[in-house]
Amino acid sequence: MREYVLMTDSCCDLTDEMAKQFDLTVLPLSVIQDGTEYVDYLDKRELDPAVFYDRLRKGSLGSTSAANVSAFHGAMEPILEQGKDILCICFSSALSTTYQSAVIAGQELEEAYPGSKILVIDSKCASLGQGMLVYLAAREKEKGKSMEEVAEFVRRTIPHLCHWFTVDDLHHLKRGGRVSAAAAIVGTMLQMKPILHVDDEGRLIPVSKVRGRKASIKALADRMEELVEDPSVVFISHGDCLAEAEELAEMVRARFHPQELHINYVGPVIGNHSGPGTMALFFLGKHR
């Protein structure tokens, strides 16, 4: 069995320690904030998440850019030169062109390196949903599974990887076209908090609204109660609101007793669109 490397992009929002633990190759995307471009490395060497979110709270507007074909070439080619294959799990194609860039680079490099194999999978996931998928894939790889076996595991898992989240400020979703300006204004006045999920195609879909922050966080745990199939591993990501993430974690622990529960920031690429106070819960369910 040929050796292979697991590759993903920084929208996975895993910790740098976890990426190193599993020897992942992670391509960073970029965010532009206040006219300066920052590369979204998992170790946060260029942009501290707390600083990033503090700027958003003060009205900073930013933009993001996907990993391009050239970036994937640069990351993939040295691996192929070592005689290894690549399994690349990318940020949802419904939210970014990163997956398409990886596919193009993979096709070009397979032609340039006959006998090499590059499998590129659209995770249809975001933030720690993507991170959880990569984490579970890495654990399968540690069991000695072949690249094809892990790829099949990933494809089977994607339709069951539930993403449920809420945001604290509707105006960030308005900028991204997820809600209308009128809905954002009225919703903010009434303290309405949207409950959203990522659907089977990897798109962000508003599902319902509740009044108040505490109710919106509880609603995430309630959704898990409706859908959960395997509660052993749970991930939570947050937009610089760790104390509330811990509150959600305690709800999850009390109800579902997971063996593992991991918490980390929503990274700046996704956080630029979801805003401070975003709270997201990821778990394996009967369906999304």
Short mmCIF file of C-alpha atoms in Angstrom, two decimals:
data_model
loop_
_atom_site.label_atom_id
_atom_site.label_comp_id
_atom_site.label_asym_id
_atom_site.label_seq_id
_atom_site.Cartn_x
_atom_site.Cartn_y
_atom_site.Cartn_z
CA MET A 1 0.00 0.00 0.00
CA ARG A 2 1.41 3.38 -1.03
CA GLU A 3 1.89 6.02 1.61
CA TYR A 4 -0.46 8.98 1.44
CA VAL A 5 -0.94 12.37 3.05
CA LEU A 6 -4.17 13.91 4.34
CA MET A 7 -4.58 17.46 3.08
CA THR A 8 -7.20 20.09 3.86
CA ASP A 9 -7.53 23.89 4.05
CA SER A 10 -7.63 26.32 6.94
CA CYS A 11 -11.43 26.59 6.91
CA CYS A 12 -11.33 23.32 8.86
CA ASP A 13 -10.68 25.49 11.95
CA LEU A 14 -8.78 22.70 13.71
CA THR A 15 -6.15 23.66 16.25
CA ASP A 16 -2.57 23.72 15.05
CA GLU A 17 -1.78 21.07 17.66
CA MET A 18 -4.36 18.70 16.20
CA ALA A 19 -3.08 19.25 12.66
CA LYS A 20 0.43 18.41 13.82
CA GLN A 21 -0.78 15.38 15.79
CA PHE A 22 -2.18 13.84 12.60
CA ASP A 23 0.55 15.20 10.29
CA LEU A 24 -1.99 17.07 8.17
CA THR A 25 -1.02 19.33 5.29
CA VAL A 26 -3.21 22.43 5.65
CA LEU A 27 -3.45 25.10 2.93
CA PRO A 28 -4.21 28.52 4.42
CA LEU A 29 -6.83 30.79 2.92
CA SER A 30 -6.58 34.56 3.40
CA VAL A 31 -8.61 37.37 4.87
CA ILE A 32 -8.24 41.09 4.17
CA GLN A 33 -9.09 43.31 7.13
CA ASP A 34 -8.64 47.09 7.22
CA GLY A 35 -6.67 46.92 3.99
CA THR A 36 -4.14 44.35 5.20
CA GLU A 37 -4.07 40.76 3.95
CA TYR A 38 -3.55 38.08 6.59
CA VAL A 39 -2.82 34.44 5.83
CA ASP A 40 -5.07 32.19 7.91
CA TYR A 41 -2.49 29.80 9.36
CA LEU A 42 -3.86 27.44 12.00
CA ASP A 43 -1.20 28.63 14.44
CA LYS A 44 -2.60 32.17 14.07
CA ARG A 45 0.86 33.64 13.54
CA GLU A 46 -0.47 36.50 11.40
CA LEU A 47 -3.87 37.24 12.96
CA ASP A 48 -4.97 36.54 16.51
CA PRO A 49 -8.67 35.55 16.57
CA ALA A 50 -9.46 37.81 19.53
CA VAL A 51 -7.95 40.78 17.69
CA PHE A 52 -9.82 39.88 14.50
CA TYR A 53 -13.19 39.70 16.26
CA ASP A 54 -12.54 42.85 18.24
CA ARG A 55 -12.04 44.71 14.97
CA LEU A 56 -15.28 43.27 13.60
CA ARG A 57 -17.14 44.53 16.67
CA LYS A 58 -15.75 47.99 15.97
CA GLY A 59 -17.11 47.96 12.44
CA SER A 60 -14.19 46.64 10.41
CA LEU A 61 -15.21 45.28 7.01
CA GLY A 62 -13.15 42.60 5.35
CA SER A 63 -13.03 40.16 2.48
CA THR A 64 -11.67 36.67 1.98
CA SER A 65 -9.90 34.74 -0.75
CA ALA A 66 -9.85 31.03 -1.54
CA ALA A 67 -6.78 28.86 -2.06
CA ASN A 68 -5.99 28.98 -5.78
CA VAL A 69 -4.65 26.36 -8.19
CA SER A 70 -1.08 27.60 -7.80
CA ALA A 71 -1.26 27.21 -4.01
CA PHE A 72 -2.41 23.62 -4.35
CA HIS A 73 0.36 22.95 -6.88
CA GLY A 74 2.90 24.25 -4.41
CA ALA A 75 1.55 22.08 -1.58
CA MET A 76 0.91 18.91 -3.55
CA GLU A 77 4.01 18.62 -5.72
CA PRO A 78 6.57 18.08 -2.91
CA ILE A 79 4.39 15.25 -1.57
CA LEU A 80 4.26 13.55 -4.97
CA GLU A 81 8.02 13.95 -5.31
CA GLN A 82 8.36 11.86 -2.14
CA GLY A 83 6.39 9.07 -3.83
CA LYS A 84 3.28 9.61 -1.69
CA ASP A 85 -0.34 9.99 -2.76
CA ILE A 86 -2.79 12.64 -1.49
CA LEU A 87 -6.30 12.60 -0.06
CA CYS A 88 -7.52 16.20 -0.02
CA ILE A 89 -10.71 17.15 1.88
CA CYS A 90 -11.84 20.68 0.99
CA PHE A 91 -14.12 23.43 2.29
CA SER A 92 -17.66 23.21 0.87
CA SER A 93 -17.80 23.99 -2.85
CA ALA A 94 -21.10 25.82 -2.22
CA LEU A 95 -19.20 28.41 -0.17
CA SER A 96 -15.79 28.67 -1.85
CA THR A 97 -13.85 27.89 -5.05
CA THR A 98 -11.16 26.12 -3.02
CA TYR A 99 -12.45 22.65 -3.94
CA GLN A 100 -12.45 23.46 -7.67
CA SER A 101 -8.86 24.73 -7.43
CA ALA A 102 -7.78 21.50 -5.72
CA VAL A 103 -9.45 19.39 -8.43
CA ILE A 104 -7.70 21.29 -11.23
CA ALA A 105 -4.31 21.10 -9.51
CA GLY A 106 -4.80 17.40 -8.79
CA GLN A 107 -5.65 16.59 -12.39
CA GLU A 108 -2.66 18.52 -13.72
CA LEU A 109 -0.25 16.92 -11.27
CA GLU A 110 -1.49 13.38 -11.87
CA GLU A 111 -0.60 13.90 -15.53
CA ALA A 112 2.82 15.24 -14.59
CA TYR A 113 3.50 12.39 -12.13
CA PRO A 114 2.27 9.14 -13.72
CA GLY A 115 1.46 6.49 -11.16
CA SER A 116 0.59 9.05 -8.50
CA LYS A 117 -2.94 9.41 -7.17
CA ILE A 118 -4.71 12.51 -5.83
CA LEU A 119 -8.24 12.13 -4.50
CA VAL A 120 -10.07 15.42 -3.87
CA ILE A 121 -13.32 15.36 -1.89
CA ASP A 122 -15.83 18.18 -1.48
CA SER A 123 -16.53 18.01 2.25
CA LYS A 124 -19.76 20.01 1.89
CA CYS A 125 -18.75 21.15 5.37
CA ALA A 126 -17.54 24.33 7.02
CA SER A 127 -15.54 25.35 10.09
CA LEU A 128 -15.20 22.56 12.64
CA GLY A 129 -17.71 20.48 10.67
CA GLN A 130 -14.96 20.19 8.07
CA GLY A 131 -12.47 19.86 10.91
CA MET A 132 -14.43 17.02 12.50
CA LEU A 133 -14.61 15.22 9.13
CA VAL A 134 -10.84 15.53 8.68
CA TYR A 135 -10.29 14.45 12.31
CA LEU A 136 -12.39 11.31 11.84
CA ALA A 137 -10.60 10.57 8.56
CA ALA A 138 -7.23 10.93 10.29
CA ARG A 139 -8.30 8.43 12.94
CA GLU A 140 -9.25 5.96 10.20
CA LYS A 141 -5.84 6.50 8.59
CA GLU A 142 -4.19 5.74 11.94
CA LYS A 143 -5.93 2.35 11.90
CA GLY A 144 -3.94 1.49 8.78
CA LYS A 145 -6.74 2.05 6.26
CA SER A 146 -5.77 2.67 2.65
CA MET A 147 -6.41 6.01 0.97
CA GLU A 148 -9.35 4.54 -0.95
CA GLU A 149 -10.82 3.10 2.25
CA VAL A 150 -10.53 6.42 4.07
CA ALA A 151 -11.99 8.26 1.08
CA GLU A 152 -14.99 5.93 1.10
CA PHE A 153 -15.38 6.47 4.86
CA VAL A 154 -15.37 10.25 4.29
CA ARG A 155 -18.00 10.04 1.55
CA ARG A 156 -20.24 7.90 3.78
CA THR A 157 -19.82 10.28 6.71
CA ILE A 158 -20.52 13.59 4.92
CA PRO A 159 -24.36 13.19 4.78
CA HIS A 160 -24.40 12.52 8.55
CA LEU A 161 -22.18 15.38 9.70
CA CYS A 162 -24.64 17.83 11.22
CA HIS A 163 -23.85 21.56 11.35
CA TRP A 164 -26.19 23.65 13.51
CA PHE A 165 -25.36 27.22 14.38
CA THR A 166 -26.63 30.59 15.44
CA VAL A 167 -25.25 34.12 15.15
CA ASP A 168 -25.48 37.03 17.55
CA ASP A 169 -25.58 39.86 15.00
CA LEU A 170 -27.79 39.54 11.92
CA HIS A 171 -25.98 42.37 10.13
CA HIS A 172 -23.03 40.13 9.26
CA LEU A 173 -25.40 37.68 7.56
CA LYS A 174 -27.03 40.63 5.79
CA ARG A 175 -23.65 41.60 4.29
CA GLY A 176 -23.28 38.06 3.00
CA GLY A 177 -26.75 38.07 1.48
CA ARG A 178 -28.14 35.47 3.93
CA VAL A 179 -30.88 37.77 5.28
CA SER A 180 -32.45 40.96 3.94
CA ALA A 181 -31.63 44.39 5.35
CA ALA A 182 -35.18 44.73 6.67
CA ALA A 183 -35.03 41.32 8.37
CA ALA A 184 -31.70 42.23 9.96
CA ILE A 185 -33.05 45.52 11.36
CA VAL A 186 -36.32 44.06 12.65
CA GLY A 187 -34.63 40.93 13.95
CA THR A 188 -32.05 42.98 15.84
CA MET A 189 -34.75 45.18 17.41
CA LEU A 190 -36.72 42.12 18.56
CA GLN A 191 -33.61 40.20 19.69
CA MET A 192 -34.43 37.46 17.19
CA LYS A 193 -31.63 34.94 16.69
CA PRO A 194 -31.59 32.73 13.60
CA ILE A 195 -30.96 28.99 13.76
CA LEU A 196 -29.18 27.81 10.62
CA HIS A 197 -27.59 24.65 9.32
CA VAL A 198 -25.43 23.45 6.45
CA ASP A 199 -27.52 21.29 4.11
CA ASP A 200 -26.63 18.23 2.04
CA GLU A 201 -25.17 20.44 -0.69
CA GLY A 202 -22.97 22.36 1.74
CA ARG A 203 -25.07 25.56 1.69
CA LEU A 204 -25.96 27.76 4.66
CA ILE A 205 -29.71 27.50 5.20
CA PRO A 206 -31.80 29.50 7.73
CA VAL A 207 -34.19 27.13 9.49
CA SER A 208 -35.91 29.01 12.30
CA LYS A 209 -35.69 31.96 14.69
CA VAL A 210 -35.86 32.18 18.45
CA ARG A 211 -35.96 35.17 20.75
CA GLY A 212 -32.85 35.75 22.83
CA ARG A 213 -29.33 34.48 23.00
CA LYS A 214 -29.79 31.80 25.65
CA ALA A 215 -32.73 30.32 23.75
CA SER A 216 -30.69 30.18 20.54
CA ILE A 217 -27.85 28.29 22.22
CA LYS A 218 -30.28 25.83 23.84
CA ALA A 219 -31.90 25.35 20.42
CA LEU A 220 -28.62 23.93 19.11
CA ALA A 221 -28.60 21.24 21.80
CA ASP A 222 -32.29 20.58 21.09
CA ARG A 223 -31.48 20.00 17.41
CA MET A 224 -28.80 17.52 18.44
CA GLU A 225 -31.39 15.68 20.54
CA GLU A 226 -33.62 15.36 17.47
CA LEU A 227 -30.94 14.16 15.09
CA VAL A 228 -27.99 12.60 16.90
CA GLU A 229 -26.97 9.09 15.90
CA ASP A 230 -23.48 8.81 17.37
CA PRO A 231 -22.75 11.26 20.22
CA SER A 232 -19.25 9.98 20.95
CA VAL A 233 -17.44 12.88 19.22
CA VAL A 234 -18.71 16.47 19.27
CA PHE A 235 -17.09 19.69 18.06
CA ILE A 236 -18.09 23.26 18.91
CA SER A 237 -16.76 26.40 17.22
CA HIS A 238 -17.38 29.96 18.37
CA GLY A 239 -16.90 33.55 17.25
CA ASP A 240 -14.92 34.78 20.26
CA CYS A 241 -17.51 33.76 22.86
CA LEU A 242 -15.75 30.96 24.71
CA ALA A 243 -17.79 31.25 27.92
CA GLU A 244 -21.01 30.60 25.99
CA ALA A 245 -19.33 27.79 24.05
CA GLU A 246 -18.52 26.20 27.39
CA GLU A 247 -22.19 26.59 28.43
CA LEU A 248 -23.25 24.74 25.27
CA ALA A 249 -20.59 22.12 25.94
CA GLU A 250 -22.01 21.52 29.42
CA MET A 251 -25.51 21.06 27.96
CA VAL A 252 -24.11 18.54 25.48
CA ARG A 253 -22.16 16.67 28.15
CA ALA A 254 -25.19 16.48 30.43
CA ARG A 255 -27.52 15.21 27.72
CA PHE A 256 -25.31 13.05 25.50
CA HIS A 257 -22.15 12.13 27.44
CA PRO A 258 -19.70 12.37 24.51
CA GLN A 259 -16.35 10.64 24.82
CA GLU A 260 -14.68 13.63 23.18
CA LEU A 261 -15.72 17.27 22.94
CA HIS A 262 -13.46 19.77 21.17
CA ILE A 263 -13.88 23.57 21.14
CA ASN A 264 -12.10 26.11 18.96
CA TYR A 265 -12.60 29.47 17.26
CA VAL A 266 -14.52 29.99 14.05
CA GLY A 267 -11.55 31.09 11.95
CA PRO A 268 -11.39 34.51 10.30
CA VAL A 269 -12.32 33.34 6.80
CA ILE A 270 -15.73 32.10 7.93
CA GLY A 271 -15.95 34.49 10.90
CA ASN A 272 -15.71 37.45 8.53
CA HIS A 273 -19.17 36.46 7.23
CA SER A 274 -20.77 35.09 10.41
CA GLY A 275 -19.45 37.67 12.88
CA PRO A 276 -18.68 37.75 16.60
CA GLY A 277 -20.90 35.60 18.76
CA THR A 278 -21.33 32.84 16.22
CA MET A 279 -21.94 29.48 17.91
CA ALA A 280 -21.82 26.20 16.00
CA LEU A 281 -22.40 22.60 17.04
CA PHE A 282 -21.19 19.59 15.02
CA PHE A 283 -22.08 15.94 15.54
CA LEU A 284 -22.96 12.75 13.66
CA GLY A 285 -26.70 12.44 13.06
CA LYS A 286 -29.21 10.32 11.23
CA HIS A 287 -29.08 12.95 8.52
CA ARG A 288 -28.09 16.61 8.27
#
